[in-house]
Coordinates of N, CA, C and O in Angstrom, one line a residue:
X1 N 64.4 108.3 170.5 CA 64.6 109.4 171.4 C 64.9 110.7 170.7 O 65.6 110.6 169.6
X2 N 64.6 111.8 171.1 CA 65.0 113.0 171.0 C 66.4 113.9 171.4 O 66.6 113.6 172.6
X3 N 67.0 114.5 171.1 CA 68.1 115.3 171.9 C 66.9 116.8 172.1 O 65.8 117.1 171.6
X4 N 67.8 117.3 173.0 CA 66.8 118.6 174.0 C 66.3 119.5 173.0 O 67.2 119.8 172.3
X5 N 65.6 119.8 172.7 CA 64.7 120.8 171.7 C 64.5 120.5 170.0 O 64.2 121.3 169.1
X6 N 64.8 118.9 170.0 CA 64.1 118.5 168.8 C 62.6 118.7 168.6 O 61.7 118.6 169.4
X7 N 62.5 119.2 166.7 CA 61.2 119.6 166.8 C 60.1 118.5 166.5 O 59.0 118.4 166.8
X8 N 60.9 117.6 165.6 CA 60.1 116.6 165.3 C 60.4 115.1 165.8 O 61.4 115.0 166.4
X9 N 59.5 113.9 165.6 CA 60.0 112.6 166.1 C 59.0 111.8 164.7 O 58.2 112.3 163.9
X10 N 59.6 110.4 164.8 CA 59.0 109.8 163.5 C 58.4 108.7 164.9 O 59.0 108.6 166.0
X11 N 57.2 107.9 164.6 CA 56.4 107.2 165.8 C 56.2 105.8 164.7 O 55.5 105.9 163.7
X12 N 56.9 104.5 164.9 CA 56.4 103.5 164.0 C 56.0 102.2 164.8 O 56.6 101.6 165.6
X13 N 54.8 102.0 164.3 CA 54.4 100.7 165.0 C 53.5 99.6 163.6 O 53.3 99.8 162.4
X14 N 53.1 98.5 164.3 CA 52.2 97.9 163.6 C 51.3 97.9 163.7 O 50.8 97.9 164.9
X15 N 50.4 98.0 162.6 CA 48.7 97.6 162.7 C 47.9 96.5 162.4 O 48.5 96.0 161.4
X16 N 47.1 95.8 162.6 CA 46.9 94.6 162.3 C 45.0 94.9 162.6 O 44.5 95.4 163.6
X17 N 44.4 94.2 161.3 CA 43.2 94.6 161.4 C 42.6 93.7 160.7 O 43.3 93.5 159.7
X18 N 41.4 93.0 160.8 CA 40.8 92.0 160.4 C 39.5 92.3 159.0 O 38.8 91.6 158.3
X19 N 40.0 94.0 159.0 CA 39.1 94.3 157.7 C 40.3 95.5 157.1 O 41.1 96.2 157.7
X20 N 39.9 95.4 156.0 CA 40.7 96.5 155.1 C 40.3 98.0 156.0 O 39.2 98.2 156.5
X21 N 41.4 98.7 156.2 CA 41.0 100.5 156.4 C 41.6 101.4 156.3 O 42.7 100.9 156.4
X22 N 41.7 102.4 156.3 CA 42.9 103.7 156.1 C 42.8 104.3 157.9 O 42.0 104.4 158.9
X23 N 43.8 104.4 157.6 CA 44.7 105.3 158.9 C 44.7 106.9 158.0 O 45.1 107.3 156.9
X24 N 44.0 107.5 158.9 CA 42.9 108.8 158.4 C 43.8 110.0 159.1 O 44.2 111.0 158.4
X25 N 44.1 109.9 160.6 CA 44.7 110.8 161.4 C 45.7 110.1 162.9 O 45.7 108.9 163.3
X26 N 46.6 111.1 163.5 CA 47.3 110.7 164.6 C 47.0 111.9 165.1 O 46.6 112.9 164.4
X27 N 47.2 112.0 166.5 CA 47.3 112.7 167.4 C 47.9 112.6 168.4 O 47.8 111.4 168.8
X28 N 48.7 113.3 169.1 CA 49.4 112.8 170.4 C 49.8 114.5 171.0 O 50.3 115.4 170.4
X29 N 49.2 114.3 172.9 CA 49.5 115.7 173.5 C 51.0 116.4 173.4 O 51.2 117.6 173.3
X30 N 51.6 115.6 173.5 CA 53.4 116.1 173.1 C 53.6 117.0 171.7 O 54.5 117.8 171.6
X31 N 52.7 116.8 170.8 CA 53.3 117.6 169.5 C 51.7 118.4 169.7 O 50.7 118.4 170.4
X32 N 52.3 119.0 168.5 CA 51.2 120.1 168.0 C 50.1 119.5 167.1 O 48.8 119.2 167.2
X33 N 51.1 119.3 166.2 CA 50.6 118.3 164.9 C 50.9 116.7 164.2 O 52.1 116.4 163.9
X34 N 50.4 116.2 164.1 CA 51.2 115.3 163.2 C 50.8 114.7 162.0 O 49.6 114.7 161.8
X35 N 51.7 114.1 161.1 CA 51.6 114.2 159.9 C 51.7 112.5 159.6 O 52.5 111.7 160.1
X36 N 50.7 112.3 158.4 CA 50.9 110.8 158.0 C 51.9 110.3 156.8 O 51.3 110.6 155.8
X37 N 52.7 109.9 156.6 CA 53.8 109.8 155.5 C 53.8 108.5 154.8 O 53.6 107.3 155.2
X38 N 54.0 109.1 153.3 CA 53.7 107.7 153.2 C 55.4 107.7 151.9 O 55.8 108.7 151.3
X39 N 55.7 106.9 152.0 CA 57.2 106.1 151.2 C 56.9 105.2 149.9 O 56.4 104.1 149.5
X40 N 57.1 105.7 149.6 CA 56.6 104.7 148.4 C 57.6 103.4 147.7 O 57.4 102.4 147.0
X41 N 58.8 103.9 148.3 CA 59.9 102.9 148.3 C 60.9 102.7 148.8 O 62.0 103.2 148.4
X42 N 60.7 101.9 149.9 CA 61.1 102.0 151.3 C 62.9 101.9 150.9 O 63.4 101.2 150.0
X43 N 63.7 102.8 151.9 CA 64.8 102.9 151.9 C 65.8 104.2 152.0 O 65.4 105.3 152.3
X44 N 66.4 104.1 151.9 CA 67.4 105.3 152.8 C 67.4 106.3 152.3 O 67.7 107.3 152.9
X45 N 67.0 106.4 150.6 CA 67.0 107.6 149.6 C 65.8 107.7 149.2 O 65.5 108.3 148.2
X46 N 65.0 107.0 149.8 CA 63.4 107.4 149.5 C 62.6 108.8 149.7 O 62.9 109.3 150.7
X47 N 61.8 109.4 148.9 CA 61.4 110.2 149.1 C 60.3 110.2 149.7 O 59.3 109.7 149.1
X48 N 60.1 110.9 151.2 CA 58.9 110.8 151.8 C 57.7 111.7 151.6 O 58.2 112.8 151.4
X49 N 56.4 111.8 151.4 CA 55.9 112.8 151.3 C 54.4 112.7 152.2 O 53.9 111.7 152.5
X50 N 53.8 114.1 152.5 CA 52.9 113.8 153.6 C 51.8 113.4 153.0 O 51.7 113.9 151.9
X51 N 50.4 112.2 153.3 CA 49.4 112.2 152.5 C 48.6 112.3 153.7 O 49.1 112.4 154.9
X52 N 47.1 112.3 153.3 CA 46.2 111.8 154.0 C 45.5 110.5 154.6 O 44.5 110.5 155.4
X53 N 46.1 109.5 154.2 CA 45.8 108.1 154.8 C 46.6 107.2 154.3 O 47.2 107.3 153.2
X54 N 46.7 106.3 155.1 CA 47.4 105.3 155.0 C 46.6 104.0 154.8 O 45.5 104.0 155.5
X55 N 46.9 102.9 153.9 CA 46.4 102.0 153.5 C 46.6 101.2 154.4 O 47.8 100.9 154.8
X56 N 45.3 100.5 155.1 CA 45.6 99.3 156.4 C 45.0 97.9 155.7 O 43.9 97.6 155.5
X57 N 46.3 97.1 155.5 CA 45.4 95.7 154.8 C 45.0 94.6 156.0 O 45.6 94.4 157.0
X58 N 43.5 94.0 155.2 CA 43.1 92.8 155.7 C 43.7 91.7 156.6 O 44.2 90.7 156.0
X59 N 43.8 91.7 157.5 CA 44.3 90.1 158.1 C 46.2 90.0 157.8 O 46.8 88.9 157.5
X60 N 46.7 91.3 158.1 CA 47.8 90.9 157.5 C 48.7 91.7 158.3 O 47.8 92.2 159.1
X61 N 49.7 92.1 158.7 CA 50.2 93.2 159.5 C 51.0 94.6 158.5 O 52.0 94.4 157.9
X62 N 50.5 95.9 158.5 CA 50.8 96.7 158.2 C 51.8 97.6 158.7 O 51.3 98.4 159.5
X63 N 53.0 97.9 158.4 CA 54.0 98.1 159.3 C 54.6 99.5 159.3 O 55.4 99.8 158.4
X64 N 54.2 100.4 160.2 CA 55.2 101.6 159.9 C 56.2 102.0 160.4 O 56.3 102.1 161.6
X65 N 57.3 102.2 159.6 CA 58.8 102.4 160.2 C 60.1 102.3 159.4 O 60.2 102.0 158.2
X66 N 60.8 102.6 160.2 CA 62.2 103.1 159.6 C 62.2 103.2 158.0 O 62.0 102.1 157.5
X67 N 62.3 104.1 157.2 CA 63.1 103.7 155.9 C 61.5 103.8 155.0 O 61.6 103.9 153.8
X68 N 60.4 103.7 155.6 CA 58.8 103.3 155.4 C 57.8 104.3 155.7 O 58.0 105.4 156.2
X69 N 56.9 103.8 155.5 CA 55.7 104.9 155.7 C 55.5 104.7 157.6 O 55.7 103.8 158.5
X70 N 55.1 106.1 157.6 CA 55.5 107.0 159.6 C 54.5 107.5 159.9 O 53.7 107.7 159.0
X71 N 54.4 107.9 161.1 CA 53.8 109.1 161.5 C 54.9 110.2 161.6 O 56.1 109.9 161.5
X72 N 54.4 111.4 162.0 CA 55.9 112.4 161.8 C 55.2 113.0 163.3 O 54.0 112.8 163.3
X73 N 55.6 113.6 164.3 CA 55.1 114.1 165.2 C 55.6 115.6 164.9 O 56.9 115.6 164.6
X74 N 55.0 116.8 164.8 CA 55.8 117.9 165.1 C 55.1 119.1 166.1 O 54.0 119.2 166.5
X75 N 56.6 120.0 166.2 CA 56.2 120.5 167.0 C 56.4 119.9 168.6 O 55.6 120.3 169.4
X76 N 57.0 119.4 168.8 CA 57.1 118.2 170.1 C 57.2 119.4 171.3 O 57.8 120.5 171.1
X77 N 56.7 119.1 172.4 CA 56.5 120.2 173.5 C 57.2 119.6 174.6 O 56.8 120.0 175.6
X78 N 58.2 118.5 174.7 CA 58.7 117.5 175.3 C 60.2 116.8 174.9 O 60.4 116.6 173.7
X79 N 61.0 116.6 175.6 CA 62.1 115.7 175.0 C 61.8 114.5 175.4 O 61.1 114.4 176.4
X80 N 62.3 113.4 174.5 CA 61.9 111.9 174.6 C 62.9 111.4 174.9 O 63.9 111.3 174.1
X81 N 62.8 111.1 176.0 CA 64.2 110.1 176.4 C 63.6 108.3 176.7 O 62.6 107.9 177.1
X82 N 65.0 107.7 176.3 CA 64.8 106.0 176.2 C 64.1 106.0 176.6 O 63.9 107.0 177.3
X83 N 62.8 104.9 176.9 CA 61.7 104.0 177.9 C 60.8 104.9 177.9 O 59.8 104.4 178.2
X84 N 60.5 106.7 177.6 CA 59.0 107.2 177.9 C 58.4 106.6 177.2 O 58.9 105.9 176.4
X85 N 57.0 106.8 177.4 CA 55.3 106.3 177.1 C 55.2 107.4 176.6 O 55.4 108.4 177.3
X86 N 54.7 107.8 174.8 CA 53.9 108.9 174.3 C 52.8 108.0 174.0 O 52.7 107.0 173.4
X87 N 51.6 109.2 175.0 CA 50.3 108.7 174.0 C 49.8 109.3 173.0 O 49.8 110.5 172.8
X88 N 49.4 108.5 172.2 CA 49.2 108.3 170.7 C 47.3 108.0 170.9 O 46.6 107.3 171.6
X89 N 46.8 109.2 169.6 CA 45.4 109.0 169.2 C 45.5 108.6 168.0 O 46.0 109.4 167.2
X90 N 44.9 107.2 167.3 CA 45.1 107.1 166.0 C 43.7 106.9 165.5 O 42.9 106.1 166.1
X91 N 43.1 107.7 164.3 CA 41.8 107.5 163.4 C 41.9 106.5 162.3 O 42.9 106.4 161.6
X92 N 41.0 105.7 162.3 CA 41.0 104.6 161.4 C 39.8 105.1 160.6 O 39.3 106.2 160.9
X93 N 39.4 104.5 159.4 CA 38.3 104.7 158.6 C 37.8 103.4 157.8 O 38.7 102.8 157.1
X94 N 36.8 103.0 157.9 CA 36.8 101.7 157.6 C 36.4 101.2 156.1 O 36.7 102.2 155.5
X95 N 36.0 100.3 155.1 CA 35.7 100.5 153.7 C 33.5 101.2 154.2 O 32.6 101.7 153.5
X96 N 33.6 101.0 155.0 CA 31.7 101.2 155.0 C 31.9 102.7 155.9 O 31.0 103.1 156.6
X97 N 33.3 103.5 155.7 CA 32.7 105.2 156.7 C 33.1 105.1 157.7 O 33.8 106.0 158.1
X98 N 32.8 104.4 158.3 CA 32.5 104.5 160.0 C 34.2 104.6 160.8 O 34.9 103.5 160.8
X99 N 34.5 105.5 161.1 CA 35.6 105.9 162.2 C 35.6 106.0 162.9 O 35.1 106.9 163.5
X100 N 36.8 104.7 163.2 CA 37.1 104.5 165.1 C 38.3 104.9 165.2 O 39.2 105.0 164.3
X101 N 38.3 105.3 166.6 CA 39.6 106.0 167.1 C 40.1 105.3 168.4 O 39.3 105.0 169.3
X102 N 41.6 105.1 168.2 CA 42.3 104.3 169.3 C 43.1 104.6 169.8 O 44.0 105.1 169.1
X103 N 43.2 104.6 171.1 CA 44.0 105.4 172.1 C 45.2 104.3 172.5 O 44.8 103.2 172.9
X104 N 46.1 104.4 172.5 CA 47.4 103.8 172.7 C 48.5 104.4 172.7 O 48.5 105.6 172.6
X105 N 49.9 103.7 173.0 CA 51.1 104.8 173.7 C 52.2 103.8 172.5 O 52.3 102.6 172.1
X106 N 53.0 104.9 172.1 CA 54.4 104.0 172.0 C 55.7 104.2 172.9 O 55.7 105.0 173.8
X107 N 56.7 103.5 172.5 CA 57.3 103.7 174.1 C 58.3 103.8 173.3 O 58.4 103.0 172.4
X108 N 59.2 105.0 173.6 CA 60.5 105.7 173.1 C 61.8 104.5 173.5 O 62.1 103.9 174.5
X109 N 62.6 104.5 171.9 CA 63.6 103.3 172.1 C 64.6 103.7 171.3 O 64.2 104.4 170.3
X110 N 65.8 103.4 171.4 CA 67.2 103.4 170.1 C 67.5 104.7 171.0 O 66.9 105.0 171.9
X111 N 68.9 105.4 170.4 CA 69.8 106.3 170.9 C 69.6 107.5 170.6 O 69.5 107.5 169.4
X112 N 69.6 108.7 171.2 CA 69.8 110.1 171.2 C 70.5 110.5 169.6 O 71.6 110.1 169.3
X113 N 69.8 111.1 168.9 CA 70.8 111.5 168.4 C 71.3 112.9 168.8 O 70.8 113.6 169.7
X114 N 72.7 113.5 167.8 CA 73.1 114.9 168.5 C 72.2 115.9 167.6 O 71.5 115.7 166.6
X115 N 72.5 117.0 168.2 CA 71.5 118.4 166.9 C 72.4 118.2 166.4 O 73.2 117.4 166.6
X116 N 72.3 119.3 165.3 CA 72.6 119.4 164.3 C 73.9 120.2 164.2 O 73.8 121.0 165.1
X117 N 75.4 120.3 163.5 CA 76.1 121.4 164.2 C 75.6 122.8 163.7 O 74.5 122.8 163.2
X118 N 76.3 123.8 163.9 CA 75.6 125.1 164.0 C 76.8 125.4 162.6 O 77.9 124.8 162.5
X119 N 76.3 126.3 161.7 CA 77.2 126.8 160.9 C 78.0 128.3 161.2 O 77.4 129.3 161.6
X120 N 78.9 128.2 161.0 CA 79.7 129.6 161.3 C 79.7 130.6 160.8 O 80.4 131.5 161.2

């Protein structure tokens, strides 16, 4: 979830795919932009940085989240409270070229946090 005029949200789900492929782009109507991140060593002091794809392995589940490689949504034109549905456009790319694109939602969960305080 969001608090009221957050600009950004992190979106993590699993992927699971029966052939090797990169995760190329995200899209979703709520943000402007979003960005693919990738962690290179998952954890609390990890340094995240934006790339352009993400590595989807074979027959196996690839997992994005907390602490790990994300999507980043920004720009959000909406506040996310518990239980909404954001829909989500994700681009795949496969080892032979060919990109498919899948339309799916994730559904907003865990607690509000507060902004930030304001400095004086």
């Amino acid at each position: 979830p969001t608090y009221a005029g957050q600009p950004t949200a992190m979106v993590y789900f699993d992927i699971e795919s029966s052939e090797p492929a990169k995760l190329v782009a995200a899209r979703s109507p709520i943000a402007k932009r979003a960005e693919l991140v990738r962690v290179d060593s998952p954890g609390p002091d990890a340094a995240p940085k934006v790339v352009t794809e993400l590595p989807v392995a074979a027959k196996q589940v690839t997992r994005l989240a907390l602490h790990g490689d994300h999507v980043r949504l920004l720009d959000i034109q909406q506040d996310l409270a518990a239980g909404a549905r954001v829909p989500l456009e994700l681009t795949f790319v496969d080892g032979k070229g060919r990109r498919t694109e899948i339309k799916t939602e994730a559904v907003v969960r865990g607690i509000v946090a507060r902004p930030p305080e304001k400095a004086n």
